mmCIF file of C-alpha atoms and ligand atoms in Angstrom:
data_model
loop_
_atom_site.group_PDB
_atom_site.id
_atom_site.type_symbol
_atom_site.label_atom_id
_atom_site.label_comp_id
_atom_site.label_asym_id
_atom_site.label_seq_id
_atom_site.Cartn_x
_atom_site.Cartn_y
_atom_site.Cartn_z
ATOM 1 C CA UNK A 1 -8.918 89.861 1.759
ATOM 2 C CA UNK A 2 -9.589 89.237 -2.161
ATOM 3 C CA UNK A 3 -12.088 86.820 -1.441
ATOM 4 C CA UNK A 4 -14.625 86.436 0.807
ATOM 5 C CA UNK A 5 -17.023 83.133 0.814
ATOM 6 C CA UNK A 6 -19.730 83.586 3.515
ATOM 7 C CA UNK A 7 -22.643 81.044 3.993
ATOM 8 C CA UNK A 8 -22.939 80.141 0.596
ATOM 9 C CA UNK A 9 -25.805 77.760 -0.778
ATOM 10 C CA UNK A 10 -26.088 76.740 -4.251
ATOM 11 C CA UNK A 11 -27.593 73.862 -6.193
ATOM 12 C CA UNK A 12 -29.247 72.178 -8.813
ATOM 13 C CA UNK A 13 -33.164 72.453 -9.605
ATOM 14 C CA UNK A 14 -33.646 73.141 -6.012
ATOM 15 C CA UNK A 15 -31.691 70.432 -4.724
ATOM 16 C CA UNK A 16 -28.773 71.600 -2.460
ATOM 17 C CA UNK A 17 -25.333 70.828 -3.031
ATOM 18 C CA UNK A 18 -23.054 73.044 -0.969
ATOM 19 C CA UNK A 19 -24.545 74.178 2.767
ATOM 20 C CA UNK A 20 -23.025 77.177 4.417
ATOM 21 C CA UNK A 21 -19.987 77.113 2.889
ATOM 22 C CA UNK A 22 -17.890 79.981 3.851
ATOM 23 C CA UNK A 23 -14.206 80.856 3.348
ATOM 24 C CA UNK A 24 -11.474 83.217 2.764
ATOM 25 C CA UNK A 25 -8.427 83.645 0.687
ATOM 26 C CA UNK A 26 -6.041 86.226 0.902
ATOM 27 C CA UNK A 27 -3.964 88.371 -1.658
ATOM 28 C CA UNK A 28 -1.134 85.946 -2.885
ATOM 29 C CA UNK A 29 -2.238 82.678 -1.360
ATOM 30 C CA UNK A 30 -2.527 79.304 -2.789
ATOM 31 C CA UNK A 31 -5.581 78.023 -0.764
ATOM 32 C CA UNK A 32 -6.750 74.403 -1.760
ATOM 33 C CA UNK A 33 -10.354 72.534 -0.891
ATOM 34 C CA UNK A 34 -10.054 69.154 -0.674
ATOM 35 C CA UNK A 35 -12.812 66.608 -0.543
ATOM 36 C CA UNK A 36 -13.808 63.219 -2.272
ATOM 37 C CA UNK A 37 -16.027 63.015 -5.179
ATOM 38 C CA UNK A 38 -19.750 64.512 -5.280
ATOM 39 C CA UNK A 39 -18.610 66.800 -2.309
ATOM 40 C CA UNK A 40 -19.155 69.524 -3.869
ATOM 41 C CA UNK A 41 -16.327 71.322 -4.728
ATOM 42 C CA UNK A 42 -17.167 72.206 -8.848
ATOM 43 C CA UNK A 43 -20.150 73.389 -7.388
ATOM 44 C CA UNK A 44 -18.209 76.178 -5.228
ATOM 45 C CA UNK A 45 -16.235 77.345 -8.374
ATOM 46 C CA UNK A 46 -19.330 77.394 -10.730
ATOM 47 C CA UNK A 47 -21.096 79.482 -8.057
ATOM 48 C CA UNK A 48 -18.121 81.749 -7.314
ATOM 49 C CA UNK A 49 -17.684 81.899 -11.783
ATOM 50 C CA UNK A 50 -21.121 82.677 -12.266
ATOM 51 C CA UNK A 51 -22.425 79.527 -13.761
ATOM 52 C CA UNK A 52 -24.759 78.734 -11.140
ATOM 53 C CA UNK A 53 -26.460 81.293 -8.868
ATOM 54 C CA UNK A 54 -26.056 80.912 -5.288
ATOM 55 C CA UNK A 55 -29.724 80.470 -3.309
ATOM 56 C CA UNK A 56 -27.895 81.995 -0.290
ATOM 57 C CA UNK A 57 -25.213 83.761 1.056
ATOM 58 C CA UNK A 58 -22.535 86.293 -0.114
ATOM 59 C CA UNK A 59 -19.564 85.839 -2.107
ATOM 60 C CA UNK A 60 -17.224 89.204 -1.907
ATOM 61 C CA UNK A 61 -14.658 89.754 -4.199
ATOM 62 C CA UNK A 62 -12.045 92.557 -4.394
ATOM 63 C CA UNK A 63 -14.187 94.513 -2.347
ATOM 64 C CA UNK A 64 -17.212 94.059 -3.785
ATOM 65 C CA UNK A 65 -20.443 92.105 -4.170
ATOM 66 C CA UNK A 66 -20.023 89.163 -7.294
ATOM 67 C CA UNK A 67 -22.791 86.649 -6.278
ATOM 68 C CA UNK A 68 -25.280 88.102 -8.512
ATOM 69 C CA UNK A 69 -23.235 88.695 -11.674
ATOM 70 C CA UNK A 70 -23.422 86.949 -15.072
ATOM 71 C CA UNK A 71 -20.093 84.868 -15.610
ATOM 72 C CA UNK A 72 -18.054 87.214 -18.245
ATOM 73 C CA UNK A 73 -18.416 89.993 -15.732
ATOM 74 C CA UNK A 74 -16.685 87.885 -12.923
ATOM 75 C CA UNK A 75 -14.279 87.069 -15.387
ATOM 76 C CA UNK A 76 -13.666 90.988 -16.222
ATOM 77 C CA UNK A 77 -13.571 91.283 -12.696
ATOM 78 C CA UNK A 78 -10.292 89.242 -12.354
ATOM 79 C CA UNK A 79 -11.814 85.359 -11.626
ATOM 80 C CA UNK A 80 -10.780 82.963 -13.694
ATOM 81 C CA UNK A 81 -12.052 79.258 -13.712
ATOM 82 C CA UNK A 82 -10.512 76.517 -15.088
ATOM 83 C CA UNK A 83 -13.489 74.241 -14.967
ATOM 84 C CA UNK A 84 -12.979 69.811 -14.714
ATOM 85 C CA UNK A 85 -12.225 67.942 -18.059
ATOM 86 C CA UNK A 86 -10.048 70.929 -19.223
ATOM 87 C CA UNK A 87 -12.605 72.004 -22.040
ATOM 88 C CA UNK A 88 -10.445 73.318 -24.582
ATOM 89 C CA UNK A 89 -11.064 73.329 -28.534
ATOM 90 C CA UNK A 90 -9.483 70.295 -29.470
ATOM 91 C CA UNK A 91 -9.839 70.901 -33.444
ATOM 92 C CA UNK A 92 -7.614 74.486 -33.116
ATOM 93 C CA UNK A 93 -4.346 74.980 -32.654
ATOM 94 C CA UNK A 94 -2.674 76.160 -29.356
ATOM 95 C CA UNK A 95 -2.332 79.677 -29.886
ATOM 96 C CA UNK A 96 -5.761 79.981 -31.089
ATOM 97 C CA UNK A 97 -7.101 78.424 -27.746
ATOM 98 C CA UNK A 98 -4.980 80.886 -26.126
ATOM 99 C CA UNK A 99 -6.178 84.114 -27.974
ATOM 100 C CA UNK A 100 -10.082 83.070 -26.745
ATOM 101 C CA UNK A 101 -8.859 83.181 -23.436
ATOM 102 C CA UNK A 102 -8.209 86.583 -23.397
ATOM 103 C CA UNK A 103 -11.045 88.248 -25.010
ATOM 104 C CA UNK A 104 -11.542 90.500 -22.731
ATOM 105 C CA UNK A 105 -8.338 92.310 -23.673
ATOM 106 C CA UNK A 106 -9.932 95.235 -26.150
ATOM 107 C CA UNK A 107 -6.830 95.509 -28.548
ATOM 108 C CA UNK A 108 -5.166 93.348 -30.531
ATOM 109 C CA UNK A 109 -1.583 94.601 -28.829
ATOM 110 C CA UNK A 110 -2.721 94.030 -25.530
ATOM 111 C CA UNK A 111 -3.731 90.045 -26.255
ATOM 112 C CA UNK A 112 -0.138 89.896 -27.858
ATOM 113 C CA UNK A 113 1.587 91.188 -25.301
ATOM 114 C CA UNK A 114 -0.285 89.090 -22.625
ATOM 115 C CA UNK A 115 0.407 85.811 -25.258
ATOM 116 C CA UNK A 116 4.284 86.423 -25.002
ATOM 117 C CA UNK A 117 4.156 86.204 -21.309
ATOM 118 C CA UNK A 118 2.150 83.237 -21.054
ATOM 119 C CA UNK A 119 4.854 81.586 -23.699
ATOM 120 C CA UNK A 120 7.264 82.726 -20.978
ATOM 121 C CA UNK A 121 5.821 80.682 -18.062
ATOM 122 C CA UNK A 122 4.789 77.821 -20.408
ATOM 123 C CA UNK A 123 7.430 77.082 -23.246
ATOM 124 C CA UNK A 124 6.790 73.842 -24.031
ATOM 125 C CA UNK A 125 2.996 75.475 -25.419
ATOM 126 C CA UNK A 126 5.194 78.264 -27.049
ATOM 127 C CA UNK A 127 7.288 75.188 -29.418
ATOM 128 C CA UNK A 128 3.810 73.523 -30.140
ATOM 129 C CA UNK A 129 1.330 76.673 -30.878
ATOM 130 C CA UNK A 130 0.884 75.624 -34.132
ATOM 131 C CA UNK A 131 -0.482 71.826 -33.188
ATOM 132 C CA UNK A 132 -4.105 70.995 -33.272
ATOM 133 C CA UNK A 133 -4.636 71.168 -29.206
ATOM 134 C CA UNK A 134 -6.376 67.838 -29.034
ATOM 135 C CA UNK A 135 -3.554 66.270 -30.538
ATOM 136 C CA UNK A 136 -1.371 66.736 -27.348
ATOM 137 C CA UNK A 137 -1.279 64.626 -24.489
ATOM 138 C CA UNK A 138 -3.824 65.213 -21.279
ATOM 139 C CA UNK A 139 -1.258 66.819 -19.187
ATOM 140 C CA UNK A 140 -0.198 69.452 -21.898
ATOM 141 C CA UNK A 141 -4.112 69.841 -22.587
ATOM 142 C CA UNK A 142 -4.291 70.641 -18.909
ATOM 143 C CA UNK A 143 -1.282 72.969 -19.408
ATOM 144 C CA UNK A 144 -3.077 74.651 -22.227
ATOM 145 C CA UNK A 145 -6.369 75.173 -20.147
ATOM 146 C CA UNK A 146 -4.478 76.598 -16.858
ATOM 147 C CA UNK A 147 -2.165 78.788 -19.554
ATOM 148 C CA UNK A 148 -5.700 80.029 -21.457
ATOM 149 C CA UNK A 149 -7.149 81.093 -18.153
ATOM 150 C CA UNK A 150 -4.316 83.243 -17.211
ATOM 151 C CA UNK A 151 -4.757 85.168 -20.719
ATOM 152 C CA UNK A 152 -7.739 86.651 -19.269
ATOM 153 C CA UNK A 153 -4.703 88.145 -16.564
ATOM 154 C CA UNK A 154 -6.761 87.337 -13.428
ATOM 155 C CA UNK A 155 -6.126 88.062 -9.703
ATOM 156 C CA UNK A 156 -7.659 85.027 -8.890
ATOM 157 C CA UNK A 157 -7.191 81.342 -10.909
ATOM 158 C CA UNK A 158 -9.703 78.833 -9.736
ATOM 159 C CA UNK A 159 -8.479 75.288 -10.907
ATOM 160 C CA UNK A 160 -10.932 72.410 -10.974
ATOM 161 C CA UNK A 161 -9.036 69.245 -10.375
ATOM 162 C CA UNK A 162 -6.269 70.099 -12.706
ATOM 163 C CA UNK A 163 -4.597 66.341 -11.992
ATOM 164 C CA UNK A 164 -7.607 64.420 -12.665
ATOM 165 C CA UNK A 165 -6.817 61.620 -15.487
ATOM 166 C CA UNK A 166 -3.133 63.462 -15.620
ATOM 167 C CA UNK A 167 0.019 60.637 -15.628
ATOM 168 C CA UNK A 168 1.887 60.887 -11.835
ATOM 169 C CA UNK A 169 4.637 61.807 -13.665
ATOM 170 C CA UNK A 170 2.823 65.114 -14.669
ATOM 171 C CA UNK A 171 0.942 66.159 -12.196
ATOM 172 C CA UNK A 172 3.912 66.955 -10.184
ATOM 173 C CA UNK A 173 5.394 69.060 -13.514
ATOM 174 C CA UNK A 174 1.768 70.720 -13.121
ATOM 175 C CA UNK A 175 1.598 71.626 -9.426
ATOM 176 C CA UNK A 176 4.859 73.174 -9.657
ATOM 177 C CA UNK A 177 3.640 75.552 -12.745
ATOM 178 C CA UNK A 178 0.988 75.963 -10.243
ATOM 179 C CA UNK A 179 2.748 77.419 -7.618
ATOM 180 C CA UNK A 180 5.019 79.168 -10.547
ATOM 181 C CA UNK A 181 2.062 81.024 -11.453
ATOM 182 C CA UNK A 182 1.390 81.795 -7.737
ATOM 183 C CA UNK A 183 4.950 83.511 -7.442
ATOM 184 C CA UNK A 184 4.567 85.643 -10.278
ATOM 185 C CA UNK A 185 1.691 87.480 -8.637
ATOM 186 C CA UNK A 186 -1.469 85.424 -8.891
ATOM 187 C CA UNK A 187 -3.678 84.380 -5.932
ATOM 188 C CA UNK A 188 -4.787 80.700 -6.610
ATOM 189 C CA UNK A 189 -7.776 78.590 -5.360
ATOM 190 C CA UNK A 190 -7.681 74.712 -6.108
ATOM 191 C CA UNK A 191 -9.977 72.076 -5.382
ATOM 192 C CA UNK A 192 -9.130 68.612 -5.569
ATOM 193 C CA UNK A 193 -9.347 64.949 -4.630
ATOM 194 C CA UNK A 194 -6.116 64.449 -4.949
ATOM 195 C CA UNK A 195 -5.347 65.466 -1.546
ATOM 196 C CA UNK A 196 -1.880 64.607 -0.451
ATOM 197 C CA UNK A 197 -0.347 66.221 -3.891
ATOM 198 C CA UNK A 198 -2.739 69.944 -2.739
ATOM 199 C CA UNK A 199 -1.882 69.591 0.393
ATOM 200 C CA UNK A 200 1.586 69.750 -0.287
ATOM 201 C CA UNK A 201 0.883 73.204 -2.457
ATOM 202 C CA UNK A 202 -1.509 74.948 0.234
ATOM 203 C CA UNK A 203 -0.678 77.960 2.521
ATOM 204 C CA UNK A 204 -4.148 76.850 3.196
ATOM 205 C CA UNK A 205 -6.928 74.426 2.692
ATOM 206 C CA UNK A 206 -10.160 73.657 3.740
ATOM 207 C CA UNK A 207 -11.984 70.160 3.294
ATOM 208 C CA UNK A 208 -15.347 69.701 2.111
ATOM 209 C CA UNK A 209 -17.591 66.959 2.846
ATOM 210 C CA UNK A 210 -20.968 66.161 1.420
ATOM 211 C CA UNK A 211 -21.032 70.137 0.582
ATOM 212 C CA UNK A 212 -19.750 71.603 4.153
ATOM 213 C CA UNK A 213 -16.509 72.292 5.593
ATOM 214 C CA UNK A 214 -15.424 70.112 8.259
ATOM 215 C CA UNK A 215 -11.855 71.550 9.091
ATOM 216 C CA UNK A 216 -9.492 73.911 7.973
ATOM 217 C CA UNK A 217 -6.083 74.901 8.644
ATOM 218 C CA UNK A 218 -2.365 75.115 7.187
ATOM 219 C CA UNK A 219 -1.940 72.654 4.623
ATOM 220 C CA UNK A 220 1.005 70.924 6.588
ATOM 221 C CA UNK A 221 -0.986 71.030 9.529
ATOM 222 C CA UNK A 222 -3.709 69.032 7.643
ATOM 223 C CA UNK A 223 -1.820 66.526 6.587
ATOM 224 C CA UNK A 224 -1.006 65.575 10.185
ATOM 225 C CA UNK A 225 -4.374 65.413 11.355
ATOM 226 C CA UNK A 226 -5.256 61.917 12.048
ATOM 227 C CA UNK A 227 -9.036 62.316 10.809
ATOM 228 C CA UNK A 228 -7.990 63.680 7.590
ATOM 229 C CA UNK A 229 -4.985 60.831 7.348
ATOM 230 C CA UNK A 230 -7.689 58.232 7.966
ATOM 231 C CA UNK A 231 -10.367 59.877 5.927
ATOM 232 C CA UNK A 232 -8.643 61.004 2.417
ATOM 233 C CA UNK A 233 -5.439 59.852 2.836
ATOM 234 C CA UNK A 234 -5.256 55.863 3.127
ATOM 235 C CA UNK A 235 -3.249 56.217 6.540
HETATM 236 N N1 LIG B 301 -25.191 69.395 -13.371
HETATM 237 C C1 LIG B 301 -25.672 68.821 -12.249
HETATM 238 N N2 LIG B 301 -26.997 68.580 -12.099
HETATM 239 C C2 LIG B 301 -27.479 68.032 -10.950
HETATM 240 N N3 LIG B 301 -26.724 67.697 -9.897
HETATM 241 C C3 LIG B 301 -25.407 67.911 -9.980
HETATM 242 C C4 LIG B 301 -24.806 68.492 -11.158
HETATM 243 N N4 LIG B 301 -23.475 68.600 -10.946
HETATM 244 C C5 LIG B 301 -23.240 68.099 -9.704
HETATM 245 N N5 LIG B 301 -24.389 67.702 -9.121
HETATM 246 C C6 LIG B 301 -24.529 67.140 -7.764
HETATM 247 O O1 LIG B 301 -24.056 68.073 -6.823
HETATM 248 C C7 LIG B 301 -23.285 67.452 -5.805
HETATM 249 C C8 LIG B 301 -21.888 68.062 -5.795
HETATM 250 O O2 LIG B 301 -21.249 67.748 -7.031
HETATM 251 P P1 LIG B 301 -19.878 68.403 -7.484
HETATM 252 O O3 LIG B 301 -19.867 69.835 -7.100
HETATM 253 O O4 LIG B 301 -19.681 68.068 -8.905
HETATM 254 O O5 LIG B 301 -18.831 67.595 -6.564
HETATM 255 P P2 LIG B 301 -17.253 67.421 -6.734
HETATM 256 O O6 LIG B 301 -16.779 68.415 -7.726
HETATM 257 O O7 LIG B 301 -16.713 67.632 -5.365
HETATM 258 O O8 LIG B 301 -17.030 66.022 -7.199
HETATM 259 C C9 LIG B 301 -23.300 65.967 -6.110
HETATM 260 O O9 LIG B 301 -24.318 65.383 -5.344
HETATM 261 C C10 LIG B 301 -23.638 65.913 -7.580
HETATM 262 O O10 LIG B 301 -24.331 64.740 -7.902
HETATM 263 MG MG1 LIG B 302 -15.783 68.183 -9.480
#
């Protein structure tokens, strides 16, 4: 198991906003948590990052104990989050959000090296890495922000809604990096609203209401079940 998500409780100034939350995700997976807005789900990642400490609970990663760590040492530990609203530098160019992405790489070689093989997976960011990021369009910004998160070379990418405010036409073009970047060897957790589009994507999801999980199960399996039709997907 890579991760391991058991009881969890976090919040904000003492109000909860996830309750018992537990889950798993295996080495290689593409596990997805769906759930409407306000459920919760940035909460989960900025708990599991180490934004936010957890008031309960355990969260086990690799084999080891992460809920009490300060964020850059879950990020050396192989997590990285790709938080909502894509938060890059929009007044820098491409390759310069890229090389911040990866500063915990000690040499200079090492970030290089790790910077060719993102251009690899992503070579429409490779033609552009001399634009001013926040001169592209929302779904290459999004591309950019999934691409700098990788550059840390993580065993485990946590995206935050990466199709929120993305054109249709993209967010399919971004899902299928998605499950690119799952092939080559890293485990992925997503959380969205969008739920037919994750669905689609998961070897397994879970789905989150008002900060609990309410079902689980293969994500084909989900999308037959009539609750989760009615409740999330208009049917
Ligand atoms: N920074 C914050 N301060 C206080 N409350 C917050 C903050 N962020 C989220 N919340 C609250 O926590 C709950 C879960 O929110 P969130 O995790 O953002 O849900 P989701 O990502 O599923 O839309 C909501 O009730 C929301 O209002
Ligand atoms: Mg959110």
């Amino acid at each position: 198991m890579l991760l391991q998500v058991k009881d969890l409780k976090s919040g904000y100034k003492g109000v909860p906003a996830i309750h018992d939350v537990s889950f798993e995700i295996k080495k290689g997976e593409i596990v997805v948590i769906v759930g409407g807005n306000g459920a919760g789900k940035s909460t989960i990642l900025r708990t599991i990052s180490g934004l936010i400490r957890p008031t309960g609970g355990e969260i086990v990663f690799d084999g080891r104990r992460i809920d009490q760590l300060p964020a850059h040492e879950v990020v050396a530990a192989g997590i990285a989050h790709v938080p909502e609203g894509r938060w890059i530098f929009g007044r820098m160019t491409v390759q310069q959000n890229l090389i911040l992405g990866a500063y915990t790489q000690k040499s200079e070689e090492e970030r290089l090296k790790t910077l060719e093989m993102i251009y690899r997976i992503f070579p429409r960011l490779k033609e552009r890495r001399e634009q001013v990021a926040g001169t592209m369009s929302g779904g290459e910004q999004q591309m950019l922000a999934i691409a700098r998160g990788l550059m840390s070379r993580p065993k485990l990418l946590m995206l935050d809604e990466p199709s929120l405010g993305i054109m249709p036409k993209l967010v399919m073009e971004i899902l299928e990096m998605i499950r690119e970047i799952n092939q080559r060897g890293t485990t992925i957790l997503l959380v969205e609203q969008n739920v037919h589009a994750a669905l689609k994507l998961a070897d397994r999801a879970y789905v989150l209401q008002t900060g609990r999980i309410v079902a689980e199960g293969a994500g084909r399996e989900l999308m037959e079940d009539e609750r989760i039709r009615k409740a999330y997907l208009g049917m």
